Each structure stands twice: as structure tokens, then as C-alpha cells.
Tab-separated table of C-alpha atoms in Angstrom:
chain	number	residue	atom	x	y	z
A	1	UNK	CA	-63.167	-169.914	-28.776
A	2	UNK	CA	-59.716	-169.665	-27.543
A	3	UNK	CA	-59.161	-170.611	-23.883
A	4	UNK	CA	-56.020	-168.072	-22.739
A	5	UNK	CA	-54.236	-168.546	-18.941
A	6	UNK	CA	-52.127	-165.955	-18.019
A	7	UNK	CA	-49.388	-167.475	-15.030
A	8	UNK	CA	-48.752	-163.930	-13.021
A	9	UNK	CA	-45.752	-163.949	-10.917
A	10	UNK	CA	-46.805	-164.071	-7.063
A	11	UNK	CA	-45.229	-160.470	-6.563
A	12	UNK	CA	-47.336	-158.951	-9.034
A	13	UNK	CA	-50.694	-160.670	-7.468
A	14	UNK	CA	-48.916	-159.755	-3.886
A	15	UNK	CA	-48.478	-155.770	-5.041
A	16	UNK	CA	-52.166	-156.286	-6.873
A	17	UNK	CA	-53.962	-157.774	-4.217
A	18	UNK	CA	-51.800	-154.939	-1.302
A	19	UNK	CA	-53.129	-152.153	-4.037
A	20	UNK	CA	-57.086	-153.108	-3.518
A	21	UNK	CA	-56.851	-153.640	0.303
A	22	UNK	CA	-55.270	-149.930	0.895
A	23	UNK	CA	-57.975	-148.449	-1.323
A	24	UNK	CA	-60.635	-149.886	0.368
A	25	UNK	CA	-58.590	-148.999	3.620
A	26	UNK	CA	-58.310	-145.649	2.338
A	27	UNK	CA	-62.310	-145.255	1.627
A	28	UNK	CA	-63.003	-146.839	5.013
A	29	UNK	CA	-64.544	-150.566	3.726
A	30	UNK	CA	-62.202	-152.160	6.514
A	31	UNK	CA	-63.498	-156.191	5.840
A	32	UNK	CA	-62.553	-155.656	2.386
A	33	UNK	CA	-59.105	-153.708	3.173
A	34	UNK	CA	-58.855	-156.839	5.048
A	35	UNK	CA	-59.572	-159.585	2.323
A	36	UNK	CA	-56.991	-157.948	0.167
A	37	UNK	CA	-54.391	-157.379	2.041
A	38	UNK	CA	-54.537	-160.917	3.480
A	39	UNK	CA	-54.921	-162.158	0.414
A	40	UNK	CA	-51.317	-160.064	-0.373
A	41	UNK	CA	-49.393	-161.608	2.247
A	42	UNK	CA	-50.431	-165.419	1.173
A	43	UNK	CA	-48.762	-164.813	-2.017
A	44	UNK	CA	-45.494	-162.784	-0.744
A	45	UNK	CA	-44.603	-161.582	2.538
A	46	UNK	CA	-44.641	-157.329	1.716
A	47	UNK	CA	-43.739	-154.682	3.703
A	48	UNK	CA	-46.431	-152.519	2.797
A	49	UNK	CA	-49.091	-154.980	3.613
A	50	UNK	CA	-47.760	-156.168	6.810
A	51	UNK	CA	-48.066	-152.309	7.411
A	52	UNK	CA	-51.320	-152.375	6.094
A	53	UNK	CA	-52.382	-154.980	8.177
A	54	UNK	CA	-51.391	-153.471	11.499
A	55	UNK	CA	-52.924	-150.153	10.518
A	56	UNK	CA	-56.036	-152.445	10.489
A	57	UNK	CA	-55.501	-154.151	13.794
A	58	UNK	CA	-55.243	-150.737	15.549
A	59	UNK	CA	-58.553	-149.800	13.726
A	60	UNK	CA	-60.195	-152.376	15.498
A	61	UNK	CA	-58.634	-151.224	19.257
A	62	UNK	CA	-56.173	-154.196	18.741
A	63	UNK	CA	-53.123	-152.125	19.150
A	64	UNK	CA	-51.391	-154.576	21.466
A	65	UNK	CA	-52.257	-157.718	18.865
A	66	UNK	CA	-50.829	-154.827	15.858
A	67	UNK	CA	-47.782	-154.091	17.915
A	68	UNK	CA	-47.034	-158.197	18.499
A	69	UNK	CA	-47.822	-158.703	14.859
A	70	UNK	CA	-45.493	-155.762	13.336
A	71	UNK	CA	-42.689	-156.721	15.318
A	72	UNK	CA	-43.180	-160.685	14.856
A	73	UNK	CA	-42.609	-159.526	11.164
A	74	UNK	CA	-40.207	-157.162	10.659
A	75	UNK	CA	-37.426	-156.435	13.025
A	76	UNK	CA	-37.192	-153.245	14.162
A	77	UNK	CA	-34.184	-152.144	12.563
A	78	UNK	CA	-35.590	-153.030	9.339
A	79	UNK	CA	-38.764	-150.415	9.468
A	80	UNK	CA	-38.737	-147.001	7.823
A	81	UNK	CA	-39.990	-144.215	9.451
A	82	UNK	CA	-43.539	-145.222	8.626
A	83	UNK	CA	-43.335	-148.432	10.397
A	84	UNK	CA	-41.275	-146.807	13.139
A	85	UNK	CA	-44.418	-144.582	13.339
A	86	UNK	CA	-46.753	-147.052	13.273
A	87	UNK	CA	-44.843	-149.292	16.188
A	88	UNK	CA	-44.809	-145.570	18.527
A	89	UNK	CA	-48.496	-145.614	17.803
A	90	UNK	CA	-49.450	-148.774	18.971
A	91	UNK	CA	-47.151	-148.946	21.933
A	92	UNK	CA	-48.731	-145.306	22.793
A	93	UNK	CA	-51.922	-146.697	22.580
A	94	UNK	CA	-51.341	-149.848	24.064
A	95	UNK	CA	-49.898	-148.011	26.822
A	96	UNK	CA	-46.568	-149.161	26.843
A	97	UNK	CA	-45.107	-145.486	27.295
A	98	UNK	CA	-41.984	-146.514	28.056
A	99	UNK	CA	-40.856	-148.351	24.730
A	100	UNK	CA	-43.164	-145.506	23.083
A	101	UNK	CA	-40.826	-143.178	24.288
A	102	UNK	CA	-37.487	-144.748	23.575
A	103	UNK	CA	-38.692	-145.320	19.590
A	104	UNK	CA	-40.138	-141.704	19.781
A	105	UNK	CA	-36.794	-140.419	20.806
A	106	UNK	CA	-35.411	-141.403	17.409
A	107	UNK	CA	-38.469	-140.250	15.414
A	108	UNK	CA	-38.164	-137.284	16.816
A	109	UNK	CA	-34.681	-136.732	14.951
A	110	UNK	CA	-36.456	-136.917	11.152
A	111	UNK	CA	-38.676	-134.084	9.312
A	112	UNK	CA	-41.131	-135.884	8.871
A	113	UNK	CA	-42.999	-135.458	12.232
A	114	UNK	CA	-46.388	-133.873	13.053
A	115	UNK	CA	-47.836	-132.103	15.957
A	116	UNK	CA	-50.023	-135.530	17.538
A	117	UNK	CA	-46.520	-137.321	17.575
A	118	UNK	CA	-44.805	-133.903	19.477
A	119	UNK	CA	-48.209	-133.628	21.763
A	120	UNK	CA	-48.165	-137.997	22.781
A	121	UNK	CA	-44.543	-137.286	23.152
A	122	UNK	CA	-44.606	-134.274	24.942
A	123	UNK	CA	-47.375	-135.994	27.386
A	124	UNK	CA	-45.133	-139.202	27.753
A	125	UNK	CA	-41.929	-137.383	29.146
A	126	UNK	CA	-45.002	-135.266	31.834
A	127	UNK	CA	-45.590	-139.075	32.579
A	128	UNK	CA	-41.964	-140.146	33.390
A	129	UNK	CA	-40.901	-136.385	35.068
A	130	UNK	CA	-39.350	-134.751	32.440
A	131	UNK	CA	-40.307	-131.570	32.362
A	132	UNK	CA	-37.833	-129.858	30.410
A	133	UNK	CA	-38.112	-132.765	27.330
A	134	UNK	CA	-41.877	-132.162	28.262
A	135	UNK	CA	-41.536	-128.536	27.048
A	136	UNK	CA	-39.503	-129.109	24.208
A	137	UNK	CA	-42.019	-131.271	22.658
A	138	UNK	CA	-45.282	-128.740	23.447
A	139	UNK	CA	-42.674	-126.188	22.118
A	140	UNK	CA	-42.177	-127.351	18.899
A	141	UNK	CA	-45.449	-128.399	18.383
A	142	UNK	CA	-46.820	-124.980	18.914
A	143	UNK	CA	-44.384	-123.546	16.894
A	144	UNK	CA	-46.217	-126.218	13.894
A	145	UNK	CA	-50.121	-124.683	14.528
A	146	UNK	CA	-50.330	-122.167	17.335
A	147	UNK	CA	-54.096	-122.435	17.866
A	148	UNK	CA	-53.133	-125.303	20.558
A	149	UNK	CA	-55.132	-124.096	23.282
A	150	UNK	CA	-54.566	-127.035	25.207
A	151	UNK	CA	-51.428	-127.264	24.924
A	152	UNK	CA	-50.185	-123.864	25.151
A	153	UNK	CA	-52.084	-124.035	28.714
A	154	UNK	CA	-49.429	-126.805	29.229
A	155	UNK	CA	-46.980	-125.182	28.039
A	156	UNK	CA	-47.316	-122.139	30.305
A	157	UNK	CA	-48.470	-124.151	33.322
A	158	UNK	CA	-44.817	-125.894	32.998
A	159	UNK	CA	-43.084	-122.688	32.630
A	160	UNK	CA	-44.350	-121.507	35.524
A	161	UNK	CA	-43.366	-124.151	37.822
């Protein structure tokens, strides 16, 4: 019999090994999302997986941990939207409203937005006093699905005062 080794390049495991862990991340088999996508970064540091691996930090409640790790790889004016998404996530969640807010601010600017980013930002400017901003937000979020109950009580309450 004849023995073959194939030598892949460390990119190609990296991307093969990132491909596995967000399809098990995807399916919801988060210890084996994990493997993979660890096993991804030993080989080459990837956006995508360092992504990846965040999006799994946050699963776990560790959304200040996700936010420390994301930014302790990838400065911030290196991240897409995504990660720019992903950063406003965690800092909502960790609570950190305040740098939320400013990275929000320039999310807010692209298309690609969706009515739980306008809502969390809506209900960070109520936090800080800004009503008008406030309004904007729950504005523009109704104007996405109008079956907002919630929010269109907001809304109105706001209007009001």
C-alpha cells in the first residue's frame, strides 16, 4: 500500500477548522463550535473566528470576558460592521451603556440595522436623557414592524411629555 501525506497550508486548516465550529455554532452544539474554532485560531489568527469566538463567550453570559477578548484582538477601527455589532452587543449587555452608545451612534449610520439594535438604542439615550434621540430610535424602529406594542407605548408616552 502506498502511504500518501498531504502538507495543507495553515490558512486552509484555519478557514477548515473556522467552517466546522460555525456550523456546529449555527445548529447550537456550542462545546464543539468551541473545539473548532479554537482549533482555527491555533493555526492562523482569523477574523471570522475571533468573531466566532466572542459570539460564543456572550452565549455563555460572558459578555464582559467577549468584549475584553474582541477588542484585545482586533482594534476597533479594523472591525466591519459585524464586529462593530458584535462589540455594541456586548458592551449593551455588559452594561457599559455609555461606550454602547458612542459605537451605536455610528452603526446607526449603515443599512444594515434591525429593530433590537434601534429598541437597545432607543432605551440607552431614555437612560442618559435624551429624549428626542430616544424617539428617533423607537421611530424608526416602528416604522421597520409596527406591531411594537411596547414600544409604540414608549413612543407615545414620550410624545406626550
Amino acid at each position: 500500500p502506498l502511504a500518501v501525506s498531504l502538507k495543507f497550508p495553515d490558512y486552509t486548516l484555519a478557514n477548515m477548522y473556522y467552517y466546522f465550529g460555525n456550523q456546529y455554532f449555527l445548529i447550537g452544539e456550542m462545546d464543539r463550535a468551541a473545539y473548532f474554532v479554537n482549533q482555527s485560531l491555533k493555526y492562523k489568527k482569523n477574523i471570522n473566528a475571533i468573531y466566532l469566538k466572542t459570539k460564543l463567550m456572550y452565549q455563555t453570559k460572558q459578555h464582559q470576558q467577549g468584549v475584553t477578548y474582541l477588542r484585545g484582538n482586533i482594534k476597533e477601527v479594523e472591525m466591519n460592521n459585524d464586529g462593530l455589532r458584535l462589540l455594541f452587543d456586548g458592551l449593551y449587555q455588559s452594561g457599559d451603556l455609555q461606550a454602547a452608545e458612542k459605537i451605536g451612534d455610528n452603526l446607526s449610520k449603515t443599512d444594515k440595522i434591525d429593530i433590537e439594535f434601534l429598541n437597545q438604542m432607543g432605551f440607552i439615550a431614555l437612560k442618559h436623557g435624551k429624549k428626542p434621540k430616544a424617539i428617533h430610535y423607537f421611530s424608526r424602529s416602528l416604522k421597520i414592524d409596527k406591531k411594537q406594542k411596547f414600544i409604540e407605548g414608549k413612543l407615545n408616552e414620550l410624545k406626550k411629555k
